[in-house]
mmCIF file of C-alpha atoms in Angstrom:
data_model
loop_
_atom_site.group_PDB
_atom_site.id
_atom_site.type_symbol
_atom_site.label_atom_id
_atom_site.label_comp_id
_atom_site.label_asym_id
_atom_site.label_seq_id
_atom_site.Cartn_x
_atom_site.Cartn_y
_atom_site.Cartn_z
ATOM 1 C CA MET F 7 -0.724 -6.906 -7.158
ATOM 2 C CA ILE F 8 -0.896 -5.866 -10.359
ATOM 3 C CA THR F 9 3.087 -5.798 -12.316
ATOM 4 C CA GLY F 10 2.073 -3.332 -15.355
ATOM 5 C CA TRP F 11 -0.501 -0.835 -16.315
ATOM 6 C CA ARG F 12 -0.256 0.445 -19.724
ATOM 7 C CA ASN F 13 3.039 1.464 -20.632
ATOM 8 C CA PHE F 14 5.000 1.532 -17.098
ATOM 9 C CA ASP F 15 6.655 -1.250 -15.273
ATOM 10 C CA LEU F 16 6.123 -1.858 -11.817
ATOM 11 C CA SER F 17 7.400 -4.183 -10.921
ATOM 12 C CA LYS F 18 10.292 -3.103 -8.514
ATOM 13 C CA ARG F 19 7.305 -0.882 -6.903
ATOM 14 C CA VAL F 20 5.765 -4.196 -5.875
ATOM 15 C CA HIS F 21 8.767 -5.939 -4.805
ATOM 16 C CA ASN F 22 9.707 -2.903 -2.663
ATOM 17 C CA ILE F 23 6.252 -2.951 -1.106
ATOM 18 C CA GLU F 24 6.063 -7.219 -0.369
ATOM 19 C CA LYS F 25 9.371 -6.012 0.400
ATOM 20 C CA ALA F 26 8.557 -3.779 3.628
ATOM 21 C CA PHE F 27 5.088 -6.219 4.101
ATOM 22 C CA ASN F 28 7.905 -9.174 4.153
ATOM 23 C CA LYS F 29 9.508 -6.932 7.382
ATOM 24 C CA GLU F 30 12.681 -8.417 4.380
ATOM 25 C CA LYS F 31 16.183 -7.221 5.357
ATOM 26 C CA ILE F 32 16.302 -4.556 2.058
ATOM 27 C CA SER F 33 20.246 -4.319 1.272
ATOM 28 C CA ALA F 34 21.161 -0.856 -1.034
ATOM 29 C CA PRO F 35 17.977 2.025 -0.200
ATOM 30 C CA GLU F 36 16.426 0.791 -4.243
ATOM 31 C CA GLU F 37 14.694 -1.513 -2.270
ATOM 32 C CA PHE F 38 13.886 0.795 0.965
ATOM 33 C CA CYS F 39 9.583 1.751 -0.149
ATOM 34 C CA ILE F 40 9.137 5.574 -0.984
ATOM 35 C CA ILE F 41 5.509 5.735 -2.053
ATOM 36 C CA ALA F 42 4.728 9.368 -2.263
ATOM 37 C CA ASN F 43 1.372 11.173 -3.148
ATOM 38 C CA THR F 44 1.457 13.929 -6.001
ATOM 39 C CA PRO F 45 -1.828 15.229 -5.428
ATOM 40 C CA CYS F 46 -4.490 12.299 -6.860
ATOM 41 C CA TYR F 47 -7.377 11.206 -5.174
ATOM 42 C CA PHE F 48 -8.958 14.340 -2.313
ATOM 43 C CA GLY F 49 -8.803 18.104 -2.698
ATOM 44 C CA PHE F 50 -7.801 18.668 1.097
ATOM 45 C CA GLY F 51 -5.721 21.189 -0.100
ATOM 46 C CA ASN F 52 -5.419 21.190 -3.626
ATOM 47 C CA ASN F 53 -5.950 23.241 -6.251
ATOM 48 C CA LYS F 54 -9.345 23.459 -7.174
ATOM 49 C CA ARG F 55 -11.640 20.804 -9.436
ATOM 50 C CA PRO F 56 -15.144 21.419 -10.976
ATOM 51 C CA LYS F 57 -17.254 20.437 -7.867
ATOM 52 C CA ALA F 58 -19.034 17.828 -9.775
ATOM 53 C CA TYR F 59 -15.835 16.128 -9.539
ATOM 54 C CA TRP F 60 -18.415 14.462 -6.076
ATOM 55 C CA GLU F 61 -20.708 14.384 -8.457
ATOM 56 C CA ASP F 62 -19.399 12.952 -12.317
ATOM 57 C CA PRO F 63 -17.809 8.931 -11.689
ATOM 58 C CA ALA F 64 -15.696 10.229 -15.559
ATOM 59 C CA LEU F 65 -14.583 13.499 -14.358
ATOM 60 C CA MET F 66 -13.108 11.944 -11.006
ATOM 61 C CA VAL F 67 -12.250 8.410 -12.888
ATOM 62 C CA LYS F 68 -10.179 11.148 -15.672
ATOM 63 C CA PHE F 69 -8.363 13.111 -13.340
ATOM 64 C CA GLN F 70 -7.373 10.060 -11.143
ATOM 65 C CA GLU F 71 -5.841 8.032 -14.652
ATOM 66 C CA ASP F 72 -4.099 10.681 -15.942
ATOM 67 C CA ALA F 73 -2.576 12.096 -12.242
ATOM 68 C CA PHE F 74 -1.000 8.770 -11.765
ATOM 69 C CA VAL F 75 0.103 8.632 -16.436
ATOM 70 C CA SER F 76 2.078 12.153 -14.961
ATOM 71 C CA HIS F 77 3.336 10.479 -11.928
ATOM 72 C CA LEU F 78 4.127 7.770 -12.900
ATOM 73 C CA SER F 79 6.079 8.895 -15.424
ATOM 74 C CA GLN F 80 8.235 11.301 -14.033
ATOM 75 C CA VAL F 81 9.102 9.877 -10.148
ATOM 76 C CA ASP F 82 11.105 6.641 -9.648
ATOM 77 C CA ASP F 83 10.005 5.892 -6.223
ATOM 78 C CA ASP F 84 6.551 2.593 -5.757
ATOM 79 C CA THR F 85 3.211 4.246 -6.040
ATOM 80 C CA MET F 86 1.027 2.387 -7.585
ATOM 81 C CA PRO F 87 -2.580 3.156 -9.513
ATOM 82 C CA TYR F 88 -5.838 2.649 -8.473
ATOM 83 C CA PHE F 89 -8.793 4.396 -8.152
ATOM 84 C CA MET F 90 -10.345 5.636 -5.104
ATOM 85 C CA PRO F 91 -14.074 6.297 -4.734
ATOM 86 C CA TRP F 92 -13.957 8.847 -2.917
ATOM 87 C CA PHE F 93 -15.925 10.676 -1.279
ATOM 88 C CA GLY F 94 -14.463 11.981 2.383
ATOM 89 C CA THR F 95 -13.862 11.082 5.578
ATOM 90 C CA GLY F 96 -18.005 10.291 6.372
ATOM 91 C CA VAL F 97 -19.300 7.176 4.277
ATOM 92 C CA LEU F 98 -20.400 5.346 6.634
ATOM 93 C CA ALA F 99 -21.184 8.128 9.311
ATOM 94 C CA SER F 100 -23.433 9.338 6.371
ATOM 95 C CA ALA F 101 -25.445 6.392 6.238
ATOM 96 C CA PHE F 102 -26.227 5.923 10.242
ATOM 97 C CA GLY F 103 -27.673 10.097 9.555
ATOM 98 C CA CYS F 104 -25.026 11.733 9.873
ATOM 99 C CA THR F 105 -25.835 14.984 7.885
ATOM 100 C CA VAL F 106 -22.831 15.942 5.183
ATOM 101 C CA ARG F 107 -21.270 19.451 3.732
ATOM 102 C CA GLU F 108 -20.588 18.547 0.066
ATOM 103 C CA ALA F 109 -17.690 19.648 -1.313
ATOM 104 C CA THR F 110 -16.978 22.641 -3.019
ATOM 105 C CA GLY F 111 -13.566 22.081 -4.815
ATOM 106 C CA ASP F 112 -11.646 25.027 -3.730
ATOM 107 C CA GLY F 113 -9.783 23.155 -1.375
ATOM 108 C CA ASP F 114 -12.469 21.129 0.549
ATOM 109 C CA ASP F 115 -13.953 16.855 0.150
ATOM 110 C CA PRO F 116 -17.733 16.041 1.714
ATOM 111 C CA ALA F 117 -17.129 16.291 5.588
ATOM 112 C CA VAL F 118 -20.192 15.234 8.229
ATOM 113 C CA HIS F 119 -21.616 18.385 9.990
ATOM 114 C CA GLY F 120 -22.776 17.116 12.709
ATOM 115 C CA TYR F 121 -23.644 14.465 14.809
ATOM 116 C CA CYS F 122 -27.142 12.862 15.069
ATOM 117 C CA ILE F 123 -26.665 10.695 18.109
ATOM 118 C CA HIS F 124 -27.402 12.810 21.508
ATOM 119 C CA SER F 125 -28.842 10.846 24.248
ATOM 120 C CA VAL F 126 -27.911 6.764 24.519
ATOM 121 C CA ALA F 127 -31.837 6.539 24.100
ATOM 122 C CA ASP F 128 -30.657 7.531 20.608
ATOM 123 C CA ILE F 129 -28.926 3.956 20.075
ATOM 124 C CA ALA F 130 -31.176 2.180 21.196
ATOM 125 C CA ARG F 131 -32.791 3.354 17.908
ATOM 126 C CA LEU F 132 -30.432 2.627 15.711
ATOM 127 C CA LYS F 133 -30.810 1.445 12.541
ATOM 128 C CA MET F 134 -28.254 -1.337 10.143
ATOM 129 C CA PRO F 135 -27.274 0.775 7.145
ATOM 130 C CA ASP F 136 -27.795 -0.727 3.474
ATOM 131 C CA PRO F 137 -25.481 0.212 1.659
ATOM 132 C CA TYR F 138 -27.761 0.717 -1.441
ATOM 133 C CA ARG F 139 -30.233 3.381 -0.131
ATOM 134 C CA ASP F 140 -28.146 5.426 2.802
ATOM 135 C CA GLY F 141 -26.367 8.065 2.986
ATOM 136 C CA GLN F 142 -22.800 9.139 0.179
ATOM 137 C CA MET F 143 -23.400 5.153 -0.160
ATOM 138 C CA PRO F 144 -25.248 4.219 -2.755
ATOM 139 C CA LYS F 145 -23.590 7.100 -4.645
ATOM 140 C CA VAL F 146 -19.762 4.949 -3.915
ATOM 141 C CA LEU F 147 -20.897 2.539 -5.625
ATOM 142 C CA LYS F 148 -22.107 4.019 -8.802
ATOM 143 C CA PHE F 149 -18.961 5.621 -8.885
ATOM 144 C CA ILE F 150 -16.680 1.304 -8.538
ATOM 145 C CA ASP F 151 -19.440 0.291 -11.263
ATOM 146 C CA TYR F 152 -18.505 3.229 -13.085
ATOM 147 C CA ALA F 153 -14.539 2.078 -12.785
ATOM 148 C CA ARG F 154 -14.629 -0.967 -13.266
ATOM 149 C CA SER F 155 -16.747 -0.741 -16.631
ATOM 150 C CA HIS F 156 -15.133 2.130 -17.885
ATOM 151 C CA SER F 157 -11.212 2.222 -17.048
ATOM 152 C CA ASP F 158 -8.141 0.068 -16.708
ATOM 153 C CA LEU F 159 -7.574 0.839 -13.106
ATOM 154 C CA PRO F 160 -7.722 -1.472 -9.981
ATOM 155 C CA ILE F 161 -9.938 -0.930 -7.911
ATOM 156 C CA GLY F 162 -10.121 0.536 -3.832
ATOM 157 C CA LEU F 163 -12.242 1.450 -1.047
ATOM 158 C CA THR F 164 -13.283 4.857 0.039
ATOM 159 C CA ASP F 165 -12.546 6.087 3.460
ATOM 160 C CA MET F 166 -12.455 3.515 5.863
ATOM 161 C CA ASN F 167 -12.062 5.326 8.685
ATOM 162 C CA SER F 168 -12.386 3.077 11.547
ATOM 163 C CA PRO F 169 -15.368 2.743 14.027
ATOM 164 C CA LEU F 170 -13.903 4.331 16.993
ATOM 165 C CA SER F 171 -14.258 7.620 14.327
ATOM 166 C CA THR F 172 -17.102 6.852 12.915
ATOM 167 C CA MET F 173 -19.327 6.898 16.844
ATOM 168 C CA MET F 174 -17.138 9.931 17.499
ATOM 169 C CA GLN F 175 -18.561 11.009 14.793
ATOM 170 C CA LEU F 176 -21.849 9.299 14.786
ATOM 171 C CA CYS F 177 -21.877 10.799 18.772
ATOM 172 C CA GLY F 178 -19.083 13.880 19.664
ATOM 173 C CA GLU F 179 -16.742 14.003 22.985
ATOM 174 C CA ASN F 180 -21.063 12.421 24.120
ATOM 175 C CA ALA F 181 -19.434 9.141 23.763
ATOM 176 C CA TYR F 182 -16.295 8.994 26.018
ATOM 177 C CA TYR F 183 -18.183 10.509 28.584
ATOM 178 C CA TRP F 184 -21.345 6.726 27.767
ATOM 179 C CA MET F 185 -17.872 4.738 27.804
ATOM 180 C CA TYR F 186 -17.936 5.256 32.035
ATOM 181 C CA ASP F 187 -21.845 5.769 32.458
ATOM 182 C CA GLU F 188 -23.133 3.414 29.351
ATOM 183 C CA PRO F 189 -20.678 1.674 28.715
ATOM 184 C CA GLN F 190 -23.172 -1.511 27.460
ATOM 185 C CA ALA F 191 -24.688 0.914 25.287
ATOM 186 C CA ILE F 192 -21.607 2.160 23.934
ATOM 187 C CA HIS F 193 -20.484 -2.154 23.055
ATOM 188 C CA ASP F 194 -23.723 -2.005 21.791
ATOM 189 C CA LEU F 195 -23.191 0.746 19.473
ATOM 190 C CA MET F 196 -19.718 -0.078 18.833
ATOM 191 C CA GLU F 197 -21.026 -3.744 17.860
ATOM 192 C CA MET F 198 -22.873 -2.495 15.374
ATOM 193 C CA ILE F 199 -21.016 0.003 13.611
ATOM 194 C CA THR F 200 -18.773 -2.550 13.511
ATOM 195 C CA GLU F 201 -20.864 -4.877 11.397
ATOM 196 C CA SER F 202 -21.972 -2.302 9.989
ATOM 197 C CA PHE F 203 -18.628 -1.399 8.201
ATOM 198 C CA ILE F 204 -17.830 -5.837 7.412
ATOM 199 C CA ARG F 205 -21.024 -5.245 5.580
ATOM 200 C CA TRP F 206 -19.592 -1.972 3.769
ATOM 201 C CA VAL F 207 -16.782 -3.080 2.839
ATOM 202 C CA LYS F 208 -17.804 -6.261 1.479
ATOM 203 C CA VAL F 209 -20.308 -4.939 -0.555
ATOM 204 C CA GLN F 210 -17.592 -2.767 -2.121
ATOM 205 C CA LYS F 211 -15.366 -5.613 -2.727
ATOM 206 C CA GLN F 212 -18.200 -7.794 -4.455
ATOM 207 C CA HIS F 213 -18.166 -4.262 -6.207
ATOM 208 C CA THR F 214 -14.176 -3.953 -7.542
ATOM 209 C CA GLY F 215 -14.449 -8.018 -7.545
ATOM 210 C CA HIS F 216 -11.924 -8.460 -5.085
ATOM 211 C CA ASP F 217 -11.285 -11.086 -2.430
ATOM 212 C CA LEU F 218 -12.259 -10.213 1.862
ATOM 213 C CA ASP F 219 -8.001 -10.234 1.674
ATOM 214 C CA GLU F 220 -7.093 -8.149 -0.903
ATOM 215 C CA THR F 221 -7.912 -4.864 -2.674
ATOM 216 C CA GLY F 222 -6.980 -2.243 -5.191
ATOM 217 C CA GLY F 223 -5.436 -0.170 -2.576
ATOM 218 C CA LEU F 224 -6.253 1.768 0.962
ATOM 219 C CA GLN F 225 -5.516 5.229 1.579
ATOM 220 C CA GLY F 226 -2.336 6.119 -0.669
ATOM 221 C CA VAL F 227 -0.707 2.548 0.505
ATOM 222 C CA THR F 228 -1.285 -0.376 -2.484
ATOM 223 C CA SER F 229 -0.875 -3.770 -0.216
ATOM 224 C CA PRO F 230 -0.630 -7.456 -0.694
ATOM 225 C CA LYS F 231 -2.799 -10.127 -0.589
ATOM 226 C CA GLY F 232 -3.424 -10.884 3.319
ATOM 227 C CA VAL F 233 -4.124 -7.346 3.834
ATOM 228 C CA GLY F 234 -7.795 -6.306 3.134
ATOM 229 C CA VAL F 235 -8.961 -3.346 5.614
ATOM 230 C CA TRP F 236 -7.481 -0.080 6.768
ATOM 231 C CA VAL F 237 -8.711 1.824 9.591
ATOM 232 C CA SER F 238 -7.671 5.073 9.990
ATOM 233 C CA ASP F 239 -8.300 5.627 13.505
ATOM 234 C CA ASP F 240 -7.210 8.804 15.203
ATOM 235 C CA ASP F 241 -9.290 9.349 17.921
ATOM 236 C CA LEU F 242 -7.262 6.794 19.327
ATOM 237 C CA VAL F 243 -4.567 9.331 20.916
ATOM 238 C CA THR F 244 -7.174 10.874 23.117
ATOM 239 C CA MET F 245 -8.394 7.007 25.233
ATOM 240 C CA THR F 246 -6.485 6.146 27.584
ATOM 241 C CA PRO F 247 -5.746 2.837 26.974
ATOM 242 C CA ALA F 248 -8.072 0.994 29.460
ATOM 243 C CA LEU F 249 -10.530 2.564 27.336
ATOM 244 C CA TYR F 250 -8.694 1.540 23.929
ATOM 245 C CA GLU F 251 -8.489 -2.124 24.592
ATOM 246 C CA GLU F 252 -12.511 -2.649 26.298
ATOM 247 C CA PHE F 253 -13.747 -1.099 23.234
ATOM 248 C CA VAL F 254 -11.894 -1.071 20.780
ATOM 249 C CA VAL F 255 -9.744 -3.938 20.687
ATOM 250 C CA PRO F 256 -12.420 -6.953 20.281
ATOM 251 C CA TYR F 257 -14.117 -4.944 17.891
ATOM 252 C CA TYR F 258 -10.285 -3.976 15.443
ATOM 253 C CA SER F 259 -9.987 -7.779 15.655
ATOM 254 C CA ARG F 260 -12.664 -9.091 14.316
ATOM 255 C CA LEU F 261 -12.963 -6.795 11.332
ATOM 256 C CA PHE F 262 -8.899 -7.431 11.141
ATOM 257 C CA THR F 263 -9.842 -10.855 10.929
ATOM 258 C CA GLU F 264 -12.840 -10.943 8.505
ATOM 259 C CA PHE F 265 -9.814 -9.393 5.491
ATOM 260 C CA GLY F 266 -7.097 -10.976 6.537
ATOM 261 C CA GLY F 267 -5.532 -8.388 7.929
ATOM 262 C CA GLY F 268 -5.374 -4.696 8.175
ATOM 263 C CA HIS F 269 -3.171 -1.473 8.574
ATOM 264 C CA LEU F 270 -5.155 0.782 10.976
ATOM 265 C CA HIS F 271 -3.139 4.840 10.691
ATOM 266 C CA TYR F 272 -3.443 7.725 13.160
ATOM 267 C CA CYS F 273 -1.622 10.832 14.029
ATOM 268 C CA GLY F 274 0.482 11.974 16.152
ATOM 269 C CA ASN F 275 1.987 10.803 19.696
ATOM 270 C CA GLY F 276 -0.586 7.159 20.085
ATOM 271 C CA ASN F 277 2.343 5.084 21.762
ATOM 272 C CA HIS F 278 0.004 5.081 24.599
ATOM 273 C CA GLN F 279 -1.612 2.604 22.529
ATOM 274 C CA THR F 280 1.245 -0.331 21.286
ATOM 275 C CA PRO F 281 1.065 -2.652 23.579
ATOM 276 C CA ASN F 282 -3.342 -2.493 23.202
ATOM 277 C CA ILE F 283 -2.228 -2.655 18.828
ATOM 278 C CA LEU F 284 -0.896 -5.100 19.147
ATOM 279 C CA LYS F 285 -3.377 -6.740 20.491
ATOM 280 C CA ILE F 286 -5.980 -6.401 17.640
ATOM 281 C CA LYS F 287 -5.721 -9.995 15.813
ATOM 282 C CA GLY F 288 -4.279 -9.839 12.059
ATOM 283 C CA VAL F 289 -2.954 -6.350 12.601
ATOM 284 C CA ARG F 290 -0.169 -6.329 10.339
ATOM 285 C CA ALA F 291 0.810 -2.567 10.030
ATOM 286 C CA ILE F 292 0.745 0.905 11.804
ATOM 287 C CA ASN F 293 0.598 3.605 9.140
ATOM 288 C CA ASN F 294 1.434 6.538 11.816
ATOM 289 C CA SER F 295 2.195 10.806 11.020
ATOM 290 C CA PRO F 296 5.013 11.168 13.627
ATOM 291 C CA MET F 297 4.195 14.842 13.143
ATOM 292 C CA GLY F 298 7.854 16.175 13.768
ATOM 293 C CA LYS F 299 8.200 13.620 17.007
ATOM 294 C CA ALA F 300 11.277 11.999 15.911
ATOM 295 C CA ASP F 301 12.237 10.772 19.212
ATOM 296 C CA VAL F 302 8.648 8.969 19.551
ATOM 297 C CA PHE F 303 8.036 7.513 16.303
ATOM 298 C CA ALA F 304 11.467 6.166 17.497
ATOM 299 C CA GLU F 305 9.506 5.092 19.781
ATOM 300 C CA LEU F 306 6.829 3.431 18.205
ATOM 301 C CA VAL F 307 9.445 1.593 15.562
ATOM 302 C CA LYS F 308 11.006 0.602 18.352
ATOM 303 C CA THR F 309 8.149 -1.268 19.805
ATOM 304 C CA ALA F 310 5.762 -2.273 17.126
ATOM 305 C CA GLY F 311 8.671 -2.098 14.288
ATOM 306 C CA CYS F 312 11.429 -4.418 14.444
ATOM 307 C CA GLY F 313 10.189 -7.041 12.421
ATOM 308 C CA LYS F 314 7.252 -7.516 14.759
ATOM 309 C CA LEU F 315 4.771 -4.498 12.008
ATOM 310 C CA THR F 316 4.992 -2.644 9.234
ATOM 311 C CA ILE F 317 5.508 0.321 10.189
ATOM 312 C CA GLU F 318 4.726 3.234 7.786
ATOM 313 C CA ILE F 319 5.100 6.489 8.088
ATOM 314 C CA GLN F 320 1.996 9.480 6.223
ATOM 315 C CA ASP F 321 3.598 12.147 7.065
ATOM 316 C CA GLY F 322 1.860 15.404 5.352
ATOM 317 C CA ALA F 323 4.911 16.320 2.361
ATOM 318 C CA PRO F 324 7.178 18.465 5.168
ATOM 319 C CA VAL F 325 8.151 21.562 2.880
ATOM 320 C CA ASP F 326 11.819 20.900 4.435
ATOM 321 C CA ILE F 327 12.275 18.338 3.107
ATOM 322 C CA GLU F 328 16.380 17.708 3.087
ATOM 323 C CA GLY F 329 16.042 18.351 6.831
ATOM 324 C CA TYR F 330 13.340 16.750 8.694
ATOM 325 C CA TYR F 331 13.642 13.516 7.479
ATOM 326 C CA PRO F 332 17.382 13.007 8.280
ATOM 327 C CA LEU F 333 16.020 14.080 11.694
ATOM 328 C CA LEU F 334 13.184 10.705 11.677
ATOM 329 C CA PHE F 335 16.133 9.478 10.603
ATOM 330 C CA GLU F 336 18.462 9.947 12.746
ATOM 331 C CA GLY F 337 16.657 7.766 15.724
ATOM 332 C CA LEU F 338 16.690 4.226 14.412
ATOM 333 C CA ASP F 339 18.331 0.815 14.497
ATOM 334 C CA ASP F 340 16.371 -1.314 12.824
ATOM 335 C CA ILE F 341 14.607 0.069 9.072
ATOM 336 C CA ARG F 342 12.842 -4.032 8.715
ATOM 337 C CA GLY F 343 9.218 -3.204 7.370
ATOM 338 C CA LEU F 344 9.153 0.558 7.255
ATOM 339 C CA MET F 345 8.053 1.923 4.538
ATOM 340 C CA LEU F 346 7.188 5.752 3.607
ATOM 341 C CA ALA F 347 4.176 6.429 2.448
ATOM 342 C CA THR F 348 3.237 11.089 2.360
ATOM 343 C CA PHE F 349 0.455 12.602 0.818
ATOM 344 C CA ILE F 350 2.227 15.034 -1.413
ATOM 345 C CA GLU F 351 -0.733 18.577 -1.378
ATOM 346 C CA ASP F 352 -0.110 21.444 -4.512
ATOM 347 C CA ASN F 353 -1.329 23.862 -0.847
ATOM 348 C CA LEU F 354 -0.465 22.085 1.730
ATOM 349 C CA GLY F 355 2.921 21.047 3.633
ATOM 350 C CA MET F 356 4.428 20.246 7.218
ATOM 351 C CA ASP F 357 6.999 22.524 8.655
ATOM 352 C CA ASN F 358 9.545 20.103 11.518
ATOM 353 C CA ALA F 359 7.563 20.934 14.402
ATOM 354 C CA GLY F 360 4.650 19.059 12.527
ATOM 355 C CA ASN F 361 2.069 22.757 11.657
ATOM 356 C CA THR F 362 0.221 22.534 8.725
ATOM 357 C CA VAL F 363 1.363 25.328 7.468
ATOM 358 C CA ILE F 364 0.470 27.092 3.664
ATOM 359 C CA VAL F 365 2.094 26.960 0.894
ATOM 360 C CA ARG F 366 2.367 26.735 -2.927
ATOM 361 C CA ARG F 367 4.552 23.419 -4.599
ATOM 362 C CA ASP F 368 5.255 22.500 -7.618
ATOM 363 C CA ALA F 369 4.227 18.242 -6.459
ATOM 364 C CA ILE F 370 5.975 16.657 -8.725
ATOM 365 C CA ALA F 371 9.093 18.384 -8.016
ATOM 366 C CA ASP F 372 9.101 18.244 -5.139
ATOM 367 C CA ALA F 373 8.453 14.391 -4.933
ATOM 368 C CA LYS F 374 11.702 13.434 -6.916
ATOM 369 C CA ARG F 375 13.331 15.584 -3.912
ATOM 370 C CA LEU F 376 11.935 13.714 -1.078
ATOM 371 C CA VAL F 377 12.360 10.053 -2.967
ATOM 372 C CA LYS F 378 16.394 11.552 -2.839
ATOM 373 C CA THR F 379 15.820 12.586 0.032
ATOM 374 C CA VAL F 380 15.051 9.839 2.303
ATOM 375 C CA ARG F 381 17.028 6.827 -0.036
ATOM 376 C CA GLU F 382 20.110 8.694 1.267
ATOM 377 C CA CYS F 383 18.491 9.231 4.580
ATOM 378 C CA VAL F 384 18.492 5.336 4.452
ATOM 379 C CA GLY F 385 21.884 4.249 1.991
ATOM 380 C CA ARG F 386 23.384 6.185 5.173
ATOM 381 C CA LYS F 387 21.741 3.454 8.068
ATOM 382 C CA LEU F 388 23.132 0.963 6.179
ATOM 383 C CA ARG F 389 26.420 2.665 5.458
#
C-alpha cells in the first residue's frame, strides 16, 4: 500500500488497515479502521454524472481523482485513494454473452439485462471469454491502461462479482434446479466461470502492474499484500449449506489460493453459511452488510471474527448515524479485526431496519458524523 498521495500522508490509514487485517487489539478509538467512502466510482444512488463517464477514461479518472482530493482534505478516516475501472457488476457475465444495459448517468450504472443460458445444452456450448475481445472486458482494460499512463492513483480491479453470482446472472433461478437435476453440468459451469474469473483477474493485474497477491483497491477497501482478490457473493444467502459446500467452496478455495487470499462479501443474513466460509482456503475477510440486524451481525462476529477472520461492515450508510451504530456495536464483545467500510451516497441511505430510503445528504458532512459516532462506540467498548 502507498503511504502518501499528492500532499496527503496516508501512513496512519495504512497502520489502521493493517491492524484490522492482522486482527490486533486496539488501545484507542483512533486505531479502529473506518473507511467512510463518499461518492466515488459508481453512479447508483448518486448525483447525475455525464453518460460519457463510462465511455471516456479521462472523465472517469478525473472524477475519481477529484473525489479523493475532496475526501482526504476533509474527512479524518482511513479511506485510501485508488482508481476503480467501474462498469457495474456484470463485466464477467457480459463476456459470456449476457447483454448489458448501458448507464444513463441519472443515478445508475451499466447492468446485466437478461440471461444467456436457458438450458443445460447451452452450458455445453459455452466458450471461455477472451479479455481482449468479449463483452465489457476490453473497455475495462482500456480504462486501466489510460489510468496507468495519465494518473497517479493506484489502480484497482473492476467489480469482482463472484463465480456463484455470475452463474446466477447467466442462468437465473434455473441454476438451483440444475444443482439437483444436473449437478455435473453445474460443476462444469462453475469450473469454467472460476477459470475465466482467475484469467480475467490475472490479465487486469498485468495491466495494473500488481503482483497476484496485491491490488490497488477492492470495492472500497485497500488491502495489505497477501489479499489479492475480492468476490461479491450475495447469492449465498439463498442457498442451503449443503449446496454451497458442494458447488462453491472448492472453487473459491482455488480462486483465493491463486491470489494469496481474498475478501468475501454478501448482504444480509448469511450466518447459515459461516461454517462453509471458514472452510474456504485463503479467505481473509468477510465483508458483510448487516442491514439493521444487530443480533445476526453479533453472531457472525462471534463465530467468524474474534481473531479468526477480519470482519468488514459495509452497509450503505444509515440516515440515523447516531442511532444505528451504537445498536450495532452494543452486542460485540471482541472488536479485534473489525473494521467499517461503508458507502455514503448522495441520494440513498438506510433506515435502522435495513431498508433503503431516498435522501438528499451532504456526504462529506455525514462522513464526519459517522467517523465521530463510530469512534465513540469503539471508545465505549474499550472502556
